[in-house]
Protein backbone atom coordinates (compact mmCIF):
# COMPACT_ATOMS: atom_id res chain seq x y z
CA MET A 1 127.54 99.51 107.06
CA GLY A 2 127.02 102.72 105.01
CA PRO A 3 130.59 103.97 105.72
CA GLY A 4 131.92 100.74 105.34
CA PHE A 5 130.50 99.95 102.01
CA GLY A 6 131.26 103.65 100.79
CA SER A 7 127.69 104.45 100.12
CA PHE A 8 127.61 107.12 102.79
CA THR A 9 130.91 108.63 101.54
CA ALA A 10 130.06 108.37 97.92
CA ILE A 11 126.72 110.21 98.43
CA SER A 12 128.12 112.95 100.74
CA SER A 13 130.80 113.94 98.27
CA TYR A 14 127.88 115.56 96.37
CA VAL A 15 126.62 117.65 99.61
CA PRO A 16 127.74 121.31 99.61
CA ARG A 17 130.22 122.33 102.17
CA SER A 18 127.91 124.74 103.86
CA ASN A 19 125.80 121.74 104.69
CA ASP A 20 125.23 120.98 108.58
CA CYS A 21 126.64 117.46 108.54
CA VAL A 22 126.28 116.94 112.16
CA MET A 23 122.41 117.32 112.18
CA ASP A 24 122.34 115.02 109.25
CA ALA A 25 124.44 112.59 111.23
CA PHE A 26 121.82 112.80 114.20
CA ALA A 27 118.98 112.38 111.85
CA VAL A 28 120.45 109.51 110.16
CA ALA A 29 121.21 107.64 113.64
CA LEU A 30 117.84 108.29 115.07
CA LEU A 31 115.70 107.25 111.77
CA ASN A 32 117.97 104.25 111.60
CA LEU A 33 117.49 103.41 115.36
CA THR A 34 113.62 103.91 114.89
CA ALA A 35 113.44 101.75 111.73
CA SER A 36 115.56 98.92 113.24
CA LEU A 37 113.56 99.01 116.81
CA THR A 38 110.26 98.97 114.69
CA SER A 39 111.08 96.05 112.43
CA THR A 40 113.00 94.12 115.24
CA VAL A 41 109.98 94.10 117.50
CA PHE A 42 107.62 93.38 114.55
CA VAL A 43 109.81 90.38 113.24
CA PHE A 44 110.60 88.86 116.46
CA ALA A 45 107.29 88.98 117.63
CA ILE A 46 106.07 87.02 114.69
CA MET A 47 109.07 84.75 114.94
CA GLY A 48 108.04 83.94 118.53
CA HIS A 49 104.49 83.33 117.40
CA LEU A 50 105.41 80.96 114.58
CA ALA A 51 107.77 78.93 117.06
CA THR A 52 104.97 78.75 119.70
CA GLU A 53 102.65 77.37 117.09
CA ASN A 54 105.24 74.74 115.77
CA ASN A 55 105.71 73.70 119.47
CA GLU A 56 102.18 73.29 120.07
CA LYS A 57 101.79 71.19 117.03
CA CYS A 58 104.89 69.15 118.15
CA TYR A 59 102.94 68.37 121.35
CA LEU A 60 99.67 67.49 119.38
CA ARG A 61 101.62 65.25 117.18
CA ASN A 62 103.20 63.42 120.17
CA ALA A 63 99.64 62.96 121.77
CA GLU A 64 98.21 61.69 118.52
CA ILE A 65 101.28 59.10 118.49
CA VAL A 66 100.80 57.80 121.83
CA LEU A 67 96.92 57.55 120.95
CA ASP A 68 98.03 55.41 118.16
CA LEU A 69 100.23 53.06 120.18
CA ILE A 70 97.55 52.60 123.06
CA ALA A 71 95.12 51.54 120.08
CA SER A 72 97.48 49.23 118.76
CA GLY A 73 98.25 47.74 122.14
CA VAL A 74 101.96 48.98 122.02
CA LEU A 75 101.80 51.08 125.31
CA PRO A 76 99.22 50.58 128.19
CA ALA A 77 96.00 52.76 128.43
CA GLU A 78 97.27 54.60 131.50
CA ALA A 79 99.40 56.35 129.00
CA HIS A 80 96.53 58.01 127.38
CA PRO A 81 96.87 61.83 127.21
CA PRO A 82 93.92 64.16 128.81
CA ASP A 83 91.16 65.00 126.57
CA SER A 84 91.95 68.66 127.41
CA MET A 85 95.09 68.66 125.58
CA TYR A 86 93.84 70.41 122.51
CA HIS A 87 92.71 73.46 124.41
CA ASP A 88 96.02 74.21 125.90
CA PRO A 89 98.92 71.95 124.52
CA SER A 90 101.65 74.04 125.94
CA SER A 91 101.08 73.72 129.52
CA ILE A 92 98.79 70.53 129.78
CA TYR A 93 101.60 68.47 127.62
CA SER A 94 104.23 69.19 130.38
CA ARG A 95 102.10 68.26 133.44
CA TRP A 96 100.81 65.20 131.54
CA ILE A 97 104.36 63.90 130.87
CA LYS A 98 105.28 64.59 134.43
CA SER A 99 102.35 63.05 135.97
CA LEU A 100 103.01 59.68 134.39
CA PRO A 101 104.41 56.90 136.62
CA LYS A 102 108.03 56.58 135.98
CA GLN A 103 107.51 52.72 134.45
CA ILE A 104 105.16 54.39 132.01
CA LYS A 105 106.91 57.41 131.57
CA ASP A 106 110.19 55.38 130.43
CA VAL A 107 108.11 53.43 127.76
CA VAL A 108 106.35 56.51 126.39
CA LEU A 109 109.35 58.69 125.84
CA PRO A 110 111.36 56.86 123.17
CA TYR A 111 108.01 57.07 120.85
CA VAL A 112 107.70 60.77 121.30
CA THR A 113 109.68 63.87 120.09
CA ASN A 114 111.14 66.20 122.47
CA CYS A 115 109.41 69.58 121.91
CA ASP A 116 111.94 72.34 122.71
CA LEU A 117 110.67 75.87 122.11
CA SER A 118 114.18 77.16 121.70
CA GLN A 119 114.98 74.59 119.03
CA GLN A 120 111.51 75.64 117.25
CA LEU A 121 112.77 79.36 117.44
CA LYS A 122 116.03 78.54 116.01
CA GLU A 123 114.52 76.69 113.28
CA VAL A 124 112.20 79.57 112.37
CA MET A 125 114.87 82.07 112.54
CA GLU A 126 117.19 80.24 110.11
CA GLY A 127 117.82 81.53 106.57
CA PRO A 128 117.85 84.91 105.03
CA GLY A 129 114.31 85.18 104.57
CA VAL A 130 113.14 85.65 108.00
CA ALA A 131 111.71 89.06 107.18
CA ILE A 132 109.74 87.53 104.28
CA VAL A 133 108.52 84.80 106.47
CA ALA A 134 107.06 87.02 109.16
CA PHE A 135 105.50 89.47 106.69
CA THR A 136 103.97 86.60 104.70
CA ASP A 137 102.57 85.15 108.09
CA ILE A 138 101.13 88.43 109.23
CA ILE A 139 99.47 89.52 105.97
CA SER A 140 97.63 86.32 105.67
CA ALA A 141 95.72 87.45 108.77
CA PHE A 142 94.72 90.70 107.18
CA SER A 143 91.44 91.28 105.31
CA GLY A 144 92.23 91.96 101.78
CA SER A 145 95.55 89.95 102.45
CA THR A 146 96.35 90.12 98.42
CA PHE A 147 96.47 93.93 98.38
CA TRP A 148 98.64 94.12 101.36
CA ALA A 149 101.01 91.20 99.98
CA ILE A 150 101.51 93.56 96.91
CA ILE A 151 102.22 96.47 99.15
CA ILE A 152 104.68 94.74 101.55
CA PHE A 153 106.60 92.95 98.74
CA MET A 154 107.02 96.07 96.52
CA LEU A 155 108.17 97.68 100.09
CA LEU A 156 110.81 94.86 100.43
CA ALA A 157 111.90 95.23 96.73
CA SER A 158 112.22 98.84 97.02
CA LEU A 159 114.31 98.60 100.13
CA GLY A 160 116.57 96.05 98.40
CA LEU A 161 116.99 98.24 95.26
CA ASN A 162 117.58 101.21 97.60
CA THR A 163 120.36 99.67 99.30
CA MET A 164 121.90 98.45 95.95
CA THR A 165 121.67 101.98 94.54
CA GLY A 166 123.80 103.35 97.48
CA ILE A 167 126.29 100.44 97.18
CA VAL A 168 126.79 100.97 93.51
CA GLN A 169 127.06 104.67 93.86
CA GLY A 170 129.89 103.74 96.44
CA ILE A 171 131.71 102.19 93.42
CA VAL A 172 130.86 104.47 90.60
CA THR A 173 131.77 107.70 92.23
CA PRO A 174 135.56 106.75 93.32
CA LEU A 175 136.25 105.31 89.72
CA GLN A 176 134.93 108.49 88.24
CA ASP A 177 137.09 110.77 90.63
CA THR A 178 140.09 108.62 90.00
CA PHE A 179 139.64 108.37 86.10
CA SER A 180 138.11 111.71 85.08
CA SER A 181 137.42 109.80 81.39
CA LEU A 182 134.81 107.77 83.17
CA ARG A 183 132.78 110.65 83.89
CA LYS A 184 131.52 111.08 80.32
CA CYS A 185 129.81 107.74 80.33
CA THR A 186 128.32 107.22 83.43
CA ASN A 187 125.35 104.97 82.27
CA LEU A 188 127.88 102.48 80.57
CA LEU A 189 129.97 102.36 83.74
CA THR A 190 126.99 101.65 85.93
CA VAL A 191 125.98 98.76 83.52
CA GLY A 192 129.62 97.45 83.31
CA ILE A 193 129.50 97.52 87.08
CA CYS A 194 125.85 95.72 87.65
CA VAL A 195 126.48 93.13 84.95
CA PRO A 196 129.35 91.23 86.63
CA MET A 197 127.85 91.83 90.06
CA PHE A 198 124.55 90.23 88.75
CA LEU A 199 126.72 87.29 86.96
CA GLY A 200 128.28 86.66 90.17
CA SER A 201 125.28 86.69 92.40
CA LEU A 202 123.91 83.73 90.31
CA ILE A 203 125.68 81.26 92.50
CA PHE A 204 123.26 82.32 95.45
CA VAL A 205 120.25 80.94 93.44
CA ARG A 206 121.57 77.38 92.91
CA PRO A 207 120.31 74.65 95.31
CA SER A 208 123.31 75.50 97.73
CA GLY A 209 122.95 79.05 97.33
CA SER A 210 121.47 79.51 100.75
CA TYR A 211 124.69 77.98 102.21
CA TYR A 212 126.61 80.76 100.39
CA VAL A 213 124.37 83.23 101.59
CA ASN A 214 124.86 82.36 105.39
CA LEU A 215 128.60 81.83 104.71
CA LEU A 216 128.77 85.47 103.28
CA ASP A 217 126.52 87.06 105.86
CA ASP A 218 128.01 85.48 108.96
CA TYR A 219 131.89 85.23 108.24
CA TRP A 220 132.97 86.86 105.02
CA VAL A 221 131.26 90.30 105.35
CA SER A 222 131.44 91.37 108.98
CA LEU A 223 135.38 91.48 109.59
CA PRO A 224 136.34 93.37 106.47
CA LEU A 225 133.61 95.92 106.88
CA PHE A 226 134.80 96.31 110.65
CA LEU A 227 138.32 96.85 109.57
CA ILE A 228 137.45 99.24 106.83
CA VAL A 229 135.38 101.36 109.15
CA ILE A 230 138.62 101.33 111.49
CA LEU A 231 140.93 102.35 108.96
CA GLU A 232 138.57 105.12 107.53
CA ASN A 233 138.32 106.67 111.23
CA ILE A 234 142.26 106.47 111.53
CA ALA A 235 142.79 108.04 107.97
CA MET A 236 140.19 110.73 108.57
CA ALA A 237 141.36 111.72 112.18
CA TRP A 238 145.10 111.22 112.32
CA ILE A 239 146.17 111.38 108.66
CA TYR A 240 143.69 113.77 106.97
CA GLY A 241 143.12 115.55 110.33
CA ALA A 242 139.84 115.84 112.45
CA ARG A 243 140.29 119.85 112.66
CA ARG A 244 140.44 120.05 108.80
């Protein structure tokens, strides 16, 4: 993404020629891998935990529905769920449903929801705020959660600003290299770029904004970045020349 957005190229243009760029490339790749693995394990563990909790709540809701229907005389008493359901819903619910006689099972199933762990995980994972949901959930279990919430959300804000700094630099630097007159007014140029970007991004805070975020993230960004990186490699290796 760094080469595709132009941020790596823009920032590296300020590095002296004597710099060991091979070691820098290895360092960036390894640090990126470490950060990605750490955050992936953390976030997906929390997502799995949330999905499991939601699935257990689904089992307990179904048990409550069955109890209400038995009390109202809609279902027979033989459909009564076991009292141990609340101790381990995940395993006991499935065994209870399988142990019901076929006639009673056919009567019970239309009234209960199909609790599917993979579906719960899909619902938990939807939307751009996966990391925020994960952080919020884990922070609530800490002692002094308010302090950690401030630290974590400052971390998220600084990560976002840091990413945008690189992206904006990838726009400012080529413009200044192409039009030397713009080098005298760097601050004004940066504001002139950021204000239209800010106004354009207001579409994402509308009620339908989440739809546009998913559309942009899943379809619009991936292919252009992929093609840009391929063209950059062709230009550097075969047109400019790898040996140079």
